[in-house]
PDB file of C-alpha atoms in Angstrom:
ATOM      1  CA  MET Q   1      -4.203   1.563  -4.169  1.00 50.00           C
ATOM      2  CA  LYS Q   2      -0.836   0.647  -2.718  1.00 57.00           C
ATOM      3  CA  ARG Q   3      -0.100  -2.864  -1.594  1.00 57.00           C
ATOM      4  CA  PRO Q   4       0.690  -3.201   2.172  1.00 56.00           C
ATOM      5  CA  ASP Q   5       4.369  -3.092   3.098  1.00 61.00           C
ATOM      6  CA  THR Q   6       6.029  -6.123   4.658  1.00 55.00           C
ATOM      7  CA  PRO Q   7       8.796  -4.883   7.003  1.00 60.00           C
ATOM      8  CA  PHE Q   8       9.454  -8.348   8.391  1.00 59.00           C
ATOM      9  CA  PRO Q   9      11.189 -10.604   5.830  1.00 65.00           C
ATOM     10  CA  ARG Q  10      12.446 -12.809   8.667  1.00 70.00           C
ATOM     11  CA  HIS Q  11       8.902 -13.575   9.819  1.00 77.00           C
ATOM     12  CA  TRP Q  12       7.948 -14.215   6.192  1.00 78.00           C
ATOM     13  CA  LEU Q  13      10.798 -16.723   5.836  1.00 83.00           C
ATOM     14  CA  TYR Q  14       9.762 -18.446   9.063  1.00 87.00           C
ATOM     15  CA  TYR Q  15       6.163 -18.549   7.826  1.00 88.00           C
ATOM     16  CA  ILE Q  16       7.210 -20.148   4.528  1.00 91.00           C
ATOM     17  CA  ALA Q  17       9.417 -22.678   6.339  1.00 92.00           C
ATOM     18  CA  LEU Q  18       6.556 -23.541   8.707  1.00 93.00           C
ATOM     19  CA  LYS Q  19       4.182 -24.000   5.769  1.00 96.00           C
ATOM     20  CA  ILE Q  20       6.654 -26.298   3.990  1.00 97.00           C
ATOM     21  CA  ALA Q  21       7.240 -28.272   7.204  1.00 97.00           C
ATOM     22  CA  LEU Q  22       3.496 -28.697   7.752  1.00 97.00           C
ATOM     23  CA  LEU Q  23       2.986 -29.748   4.131  1.00 97.00           C
ATOM     24  CA  ALA Q  24       5.859 -32.264   4.347  1.00 97.00           C
ATOM     25  CA  GLY Q  25       4.425 -33.644   7.597  1.00 96.00           C
ATOM     26  CA  ALA Q  26       0.983 -34.074   6.039  1.00 96.00           C
ATOM     27  CA  VAL Q  27       2.461 -35.808   2.969  1.00 94.00           C
ATOM     28  CA  ALA Q  28       4.542 -38.113   5.194  1.00 94.00           C
ATOM     29  CA  LEU Q  29       1.455 -38.975   7.274  1.00 94.00           C
ATOM     30  CA  VAL Q  30      -0.589 -39.757   4.137  1.00 93.00           C
ATOM     31  CA  LEU Q  31       2.224 -41.892   2.702  1.00 92.00           C
ATOM     32  CA  LYS Q  32       2.577 -43.771   5.997  1.00 91.00           C
ATOM     33  CA  LEU Q  33      -1.174 -44.360   6.152  1.00 91.00           C
ATOM     34  CA  TYR Q  34      -1.261 -45.595   2.538  1.00 89.00           C
ATOM     35  CA  GLY Q  35       1.805 -47.758   3.184  1.00 86.00           C
ATOM     36  CA  MET Q  36       0.146 -49.392   6.206  1.00 77.00           C
ATOM     37  CA  TRP Q  37      -3.232 -49.614   4.414  1.00 67.00           C
TER      38      TRP Q  37
END
């Protein structure tokens, strides 16, 4: 079986950046909550 082709590296980069941004936001929120608590 062949793995599916990904003809959109730009979308992939945007997806990775969005994932990192969301992860950073979640970590910042947790740190802020722990800092206040």
